[in-house]
Amino acid sequence: EEIIEGLGDREDLIFSFDCKLYTDSAYQEDYLNDFTEALIHLIERFDLDCFIESQDIDFLKIIQVERPYYKLLFYPTTFVDGFDRSVENDFYGMSISTDAISATELELAHDNGLWVTLWNVRTRARNKAAILKNPDCIQADKLDHLINLLD
């Protein structure tokens, strides 16, 4: 909460919460419920425009029941898995490595109403290749590469 408070004007910002929930606890269901409650509290306290990404289908479904209007992105290892599960669960879309999706597959996702975020674009060349696939969003660590290509 302190980090978000420190951002000041958040009105023009879009957040993406990449929720990696690694636990083999006997209390998995409680953990997911507690995490969901805390995340919803954070989003609503600050009125954040955001996406929620996860590889955990159960977690995304819990959020979907609580807040069906949240933008949930499944984080698959393959396009086929991401496409099938996103459509089957009526998720907003998927967040996928640029290596795991072709331009044709991305177009198929769009044709089926799915938002697609690409990541794993560490170089200028990879940014350029990702742009040519026409995703909705590109997550990049080296923003200068991406910004220069988009200018």
PDB file of C-alpha atoms in Angstrom:
ATOM      1  CA  GLU A   1       0.000   0.000   0.000  1.00  0.00           C
ATOM      2  CA  GLU A   2       2.859   2.396   0.767  1.00  0.00           C
ATOM      3  CA  ILE A   3       4.268   2.040  -2.734  1.00  0.00           C
ATOM      4  CA  ILE A   4       0.929   2.809  -4.374  1.00  0.00           C
ATOM      5  CA  GLU A   5       0.307   5.716  -2.009  1.00  0.00           C
ATOM      6  CA  GLY A   6       3.704   7.100  -2.978  1.00  0.00           C
ATOM      7  CA  LEU A   7       2.839   7.200  -6.661  1.00  0.00           C
ATOM      8  CA  GLY A   8       0.676  10.253  -6.204  1.00  0.00           C
ATOM      9  CA  ASP A   9      -1.497  10.719  -9.291  1.00  0.00           C
ATOM     10  CA  ARG A  10      -2.537   7.196 -10.325  1.00  0.00           C
ATOM     11  CA  GLU A  11      -5.403   8.229 -12.579  1.00  0.00           C
ATOM     12  CA  ASP A  12      -3.509   7.593 -15.839  1.00  0.00           C
ATOM     13  CA  LEU A  13      -1.732   4.438 -14.652  1.00  0.00           C
ATOM     14  CA  ILE A  14      -2.671   0.859 -15.459  1.00  0.00           C
ATOM     15  CA  PHE A  15      -1.327  -1.786 -13.096  1.00  0.00           C
ATOM     16  CA  SER A  16      -0.693  -5.450 -13.766  1.00  0.00           C
ATOM     17  CA  PHE A  17      -0.518  -7.761 -10.769  1.00  0.00           C
ATOM     18  CA  ASP A  18       1.504 -10.848 -11.690  1.00  0.00           C
ATOM     19  CA  CYS A  19       0.337 -13.213  -8.954  1.00  0.00           C
ATOM     20  CA  LYS A  20       2.723 -16.123  -8.529  1.00  0.00           C
ATOM     21  CA  LEU A  21       1.148 -18.248  -5.824  1.00  0.00           C
ATOM     22  CA  TYR A  22       3.568 -21.016  -4.976  1.00  0.00           C
ATOM     23  CA  THR A  23       2.376 -22.959  -1.981  1.00  0.00           C
ATOM     24  CA  ASP A  24       1.936 -26.661  -1.347  1.00  0.00           C
ATOM     25  CA  SER A  25       0.285 -26.005   1.958  1.00  0.00           C
ATOM     26  CA  ALA A  26      -2.544 -28.053   3.375  1.00  0.00           C
ATOM     27  CA  TYR A  27      -4.210 -24.655   3.714  1.00  0.00           C
ATOM     28  CA  GLN A  28      -4.111 -23.848  -0.005  1.00  0.00           C
ATOM     29  CA  GLU A  29      -7.769 -22.830  -0.183  1.00  0.00           C
ATOM     30  CA  ASP A  30      -7.408 -20.508   2.825  1.00  0.00           C
ATOM     31  CA  TYR A  31      -4.241 -19.037   1.320  1.00  0.00           C
ATOM     32  CA  LEU A  32      -5.962 -18.304  -2.011  1.00  0.00           C
ATOM     33  CA  ASN A  33      -8.974 -16.791  -0.259  1.00  0.00           C
ATOM     34  CA  ASP A  34      -6.792 -14.580   1.959  1.00  0.00           C
ATOM     35  CA  PHE A  35      -4.680 -13.480  -1.013  1.00  0.00           C
ATOM     36  CA  THR A  36      -7.819 -12.695  -3.014  1.00  0.00           C
ATOM     37  CA  GLU A  37      -9.298 -10.659  -0.164  1.00  0.00           C
ATOM     38  CA  ALA A  38      -6.078  -8.640   0.236  1.00  0.00           C
ATOM     39  CA  LEU A  39      -5.777  -8.004  -3.508  1.00  0.00           C
ATOM     40  CA  ILE A  40      -9.403  -6.891  -3.826  1.00  0.00           C
ATOM     41  CA  HIS A  41      -8.927  -4.580  -0.835  1.00  0.00           C
ATOM     42  CA  LEU A  42      -5.851  -3.008  -2.457  1.00  0.00           C
ATOM     43  CA  ILE A  43      -7.509  -2.548  -5.846  1.00  0.00           C
ATOM     44  CA  GLU A  44     -10.648  -1.035  -4.407  1.00  0.00           C
ATOM     45  CA  ARG A  45      -8.963   1.123  -1.774  1.00  0.00           C
ATOM     46  CA  PHE A  46      -6.960   2.883  -4.466  1.00  0.00           C
ATOM     47  CA  ASP A  47      -9.534   2.504  -7.275  1.00  0.00           C
ATOM     48  CA  LEU A  48      -6.894   0.933  -9.521  1.00  0.00           C
ATOM     49  CA  ASP A  49      -7.289   0.211 -13.207  1.00  0.00           C
ATOM     50  CA  CYS A  50      -5.521  -3.131 -13.436  1.00  0.00           C
ATOM     51  CA  PHE A  51      -5.054  -6.607 -14.794  1.00  0.00           C
ATOM     52  CA  ILE A  52      -4.570  -9.676 -12.627  1.00  0.00           C
ATOM     53  CA  GLU A  53      -2.306 -12.348 -14.086  1.00  0.00           C
ATOM     54  CA  SER A  54      -1.806 -15.849 -12.743  1.00  0.00           C
ATOM     55  CA  GLN A  55      -0.992 -19.403 -13.730  1.00  0.00           C
ATOM     56  CA  ASP A  56      -3.356 -20.582 -11.000  1.00  0.00           C
ATOM     57  CA  ILE A  57      -6.802 -21.186 -12.508  1.00  0.00           C
ATOM     58  CA  ASP A  58      -8.366 -21.768  -9.080  1.00  0.00           C
ATOM     59  CA  PHE A  59      -7.146 -18.374  -7.873  1.00  0.00           C
ATOM     60  CA  LEU A  60      -8.485 -16.614 -10.975  1.00  0.00           C
ATOM     61  CA  LYS A  61     -11.850 -18.365 -10.548  1.00  0.00           C
ATOM     62  CA  ILE A  62     -12.091 -17.228  -6.909  1.00  0.00           C
ATOM     63  CA  ILE A  63     -11.536 -13.634  -7.989  1.00  0.00           C
ATOM     64  CA  GLN A  64     -13.987 -14.073 -10.850  1.00  0.00           C
ATOM     65  CA  VAL A  65     -16.721 -15.140  -8.429  1.00  0.00           C
ATOM     66  CA  GLU A  66     -15.991 -12.187  -6.120  1.00  0.00           C
ATOM     67  CA  ARG A  67     -15.472  -9.564  -8.854  1.00  0.00           C
ATOM     68  CA  PRO A  68     -16.646 -10.823 -12.265  1.00  0.00           C
ATOM     69  CA  TYR A  69     -15.772  -7.492 -13.893  1.00  0.00           C
ATOM     70  CA  TYR A  70     -12.042  -7.672 -13.023  1.00  0.00           C
ATOM     71  CA  LYS A  71      -9.664  -8.142 -15.959  1.00  0.00           C
ATOM     72  CA  LEU A  72      -8.237 -11.620 -15.393  1.00  0.00           C
ATOM     73  CA  LEU A  73      -5.382 -12.906 -17.540  1.00  0.00           C
ATOM     74  CA  PHE A  74      -4.381 -16.556 -17.527  1.00  0.00           C
ATOM     75  CA  TYR A  75      -0.619 -17.061 -17.738  1.00  0.00           C
ATOM     76  CA  PRO A  76      -0.045 -20.282 -19.756  1.00  0.00           C
ATOM     77  CA  THR A  77       3.064 -22.034 -21.006  1.00  0.00           C
ATOM     78  CA  THR A  78       1.545 -22.721 -24.440  1.00  0.00           C
ATOM     79  CA  PHE A  79      -0.884 -20.855 -26.659  1.00  0.00           C
ATOM     80  CA  VAL A  80      -3.273 -23.810 -26.955  1.00  0.00           C
ATOM     81  CA  ASP A  81      -3.531 -24.136 -23.168  1.00  0.00           C
ATOM     82  CA  GLY A  82      -3.930 -20.377 -22.728  1.00  0.00           C
ATOM     83  CA  PHE A  83      -6.536 -20.060 -25.440  1.00  0.00           C
ATOM     84  CA  ASP A  84      -8.587 -23.053 -24.303  1.00  0.00           C
ATOM     85  CA  ARG A  85      -8.590 -22.134 -20.611  1.00  0.00           C
ATOM     86  CA  SER A  86      -9.209 -18.430 -21.214  1.00  0.00           C
ATOM     87  CA  VAL A  87     -12.219 -19.132 -23.437  1.00  0.00           C
ATOM     88  CA  GLU A  88     -13.522 -21.953 -21.233  1.00  0.00           C
ATOM     89  CA  ASN A  89     -13.375 -19.798 -18.080  1.00  0.00           C
ATOM     90  CA  ASP A  90     -14.470 -16.545 -19.716  1.00  0.00           C
ATOM     91  CA  PHE A  91     -11.271 -14.768 -18.673  1.00  0.00           C
ATOM     92  CA  TYR A  92     -10.402 -11.364 -20.072  1.00  0.00           C
ATOM     93  CA  GLY A  93      -7.413 -12.855 -21.884  1.00  0.00           C
ATOM     94  CA  MET A  94      -3.910 -14.204 -21.438  1.00  0.00           C
ATOM     95  CA  SER A  95      -0.403 -13.075 -20.590  1.00  0.00           C
ATOM     96  CA  ILE A  96       2.075 -15.160 -22.554  1.00  0.00           C
ATOM     97  CA  SER A  97       5.722 -15.244 -23.571  1.00  0.00           C
ATOM     98  CA  THR A  98       6.232 -13.882 -27.067  1.00  0.00           C
ATOM     99  CA  ASP A  99       8.062 -17.155 -27.796  1.00  0.00           C
ATOM    100  CA  ALA A 100       4.890 -19.178 -27.135  1.00  0.00           C
ATOM    101  CA  ILE A 101       2.550 -17.412 -29.561  1.00  0.00           C
ATOM    102  CA  SER A 102       2.614 -16.604 -33.274  1.00  0.00           C
ATOM    103  CA  ALA A 103       1.008 -13.621 -34.976  1.00  0.00           C
ATOM    104  CA  THR A 104      -1.650 -15.953 -36.400  1.00  0.00           C
ATOM    105  CA  GLU A 105      -2.435 -17.371 -32.959  1.00  0.00           C
ATOM    106  CA  LEU A 106      -2.611 -13.872 -31.505  1.00  0.00           C
ATOM    107  CA  GLU A 107      -5.078 -12.919 -34.221  1.00  0.00           C
ATOM    108  CA  LEU A 108      -7.173 -15.995 -33.349  1.00  0.00           C
ATOM    109  CA  ALA A 109      -7.219 -14.887 -29.705  1.00  0.00           C
ATOM    110  CA  HIS A 110      -8.365 -11.411 -30.772  1.00  0.00           C
ATOM    111  CA  ASP A 111     -11.026 -12.911 -33.050  1.00  0.00           C
ATOM    112  CA  ASN A 112     -12.382 -14.664 -29.950  1.00  0.00           C
ATOM    113  CA  GLY A 113     -12.449 -11.514 -27.860  1.00  0.00           C
ATOM    114  CA  LEU A 114      -9.331 -12.179 -25.802  1.00  0.00           C
ATOM    115  CA  TRP A 115      -6.849  -9.535 -24.675  1.00  0.00           C
ATOM    116  CA  VAL A 116      -3.228 -10.633 -25.166  1.00  0.00           C
ATOM    117  CA  THR A 117      -0.244  -9.339 -23.216  1.00  0.00           C
ATOM    118  CA  LEU A 118       3.226 -10.365 -24.414  1.00  0.00           C
ATOM    119  CA  TRP A 119       6.370 -10.521 -22.317  1.00  0.00           C
ATOM    120  CA  ASN A 120       9.902 -11.931 -22.597  1.00  0.00           C
ATOM    121  CA  VAL A 121      11.033  -9.141 -24.923  1.00  0.00           C
ATOM    122  CA  ARG A 122      14.519  -8.440 -23.590  1.00  0.00           C
ATOM    123  CA  THR A 123      16.070  -6.851 -26.673  1.00  0.00           C
ATOM    124  CA  ARG A 124      15.260  -4.278 -29.317  1.00  0.00           C
ATOM    125  CA  ALA A 125      14.822  -7.032 -31.914  1.00  0.00           C
ATOM    126  CA  ARG A 126      12.443  -8.975 -29.663  1.00  0.00           C
ATOM    127  CA  ASN A 127      10.438  -5.816 -28.984  1.00  0.00           C
ATOM    128  CA  LYS A 128      10.152  -5.217 -32.719  1.00  0.00           C
ATOM    129  CA  ALA A 129       9.030  -8.806 -33.336  1.00  0.00           C
ATOM    130  CA  ALA A 130       6.457  -8.516 -30.535  1.00  0.00           C
ATOM    131  CA  ILE A 131       5.067  -5.266 -31.958  1.00  0.00           C
ATOM    132  CA  LEU A 132       4.606  -6.944 -35.345  1.00  0.00           C
ATOM    133  CA  LYS A 133       2.419  -9.617 -33.706  1.00  0.00           C
ATOM    134  CA  ASN A 134      -0.019  -6.820 -32.755  1.00  0.00           C
ATOM    135  CA  PRO A 135      -0.632  -7.580 -29.062  1.00  0.00           C
ATOM    136  CA  ASP A 136      -2.777  -5.430 -26.798  1.00  0.00           C
ATOM    137  CA  CYS A 137       0.096  -4.914 -24.388  1.00  0.00           C
ATOM    138  CA  ILE A 138       3.839  -5.561 -24.208  1.00  0.00           C
ATOM    139  CA  GLN A 139       5.513  -5.883 -20.818  1.00  0.00           C
ATOM    140  CA  ALA A 140       9.136  -4.852 -21.055  1.00  0.00           C
ATOM    141  CA  ASP A 141      11.986  -4.298 -18.605  1.00  0.00           C
ATOM    142  CA  LYS A 142      13.939  -2.161 -21.060  1.00  0.00           C
ATOM    143  CA  LEU A 143      11.352   0.443 -21.904  1.00  0.00           C
ATOM    144  CA  ASP A 144      13.767   2.578 -23.912  1.00  0.00           C
ATOM    145  CA  HIS A 145      13.889  -0.111 -26.636  1.00  0.00           C
ATOM    146  CA  LEU A 146      10.128  -0.258 -26.832  1.00  0.00           C
ATOM    147  CA  ILE A 147       9.506   3.473 -26.636  1.00  0.00           C
ATOM    148  CA  ASN A 148      12.020   4.215 -29.393  1.00  0.00           C
ATOM    149  CA  LEU A 149      10.336   1.699 -31.679  1.00  0.00           C
ATOM    150  CA  LEU A 150       6.889   3.140 -31.020  1.00  0.00           C
ATOM    151  CA  ASP A 151       7.884   6.786 -31.581  1.00  0.00           C
TER     152      ASP A 151
END
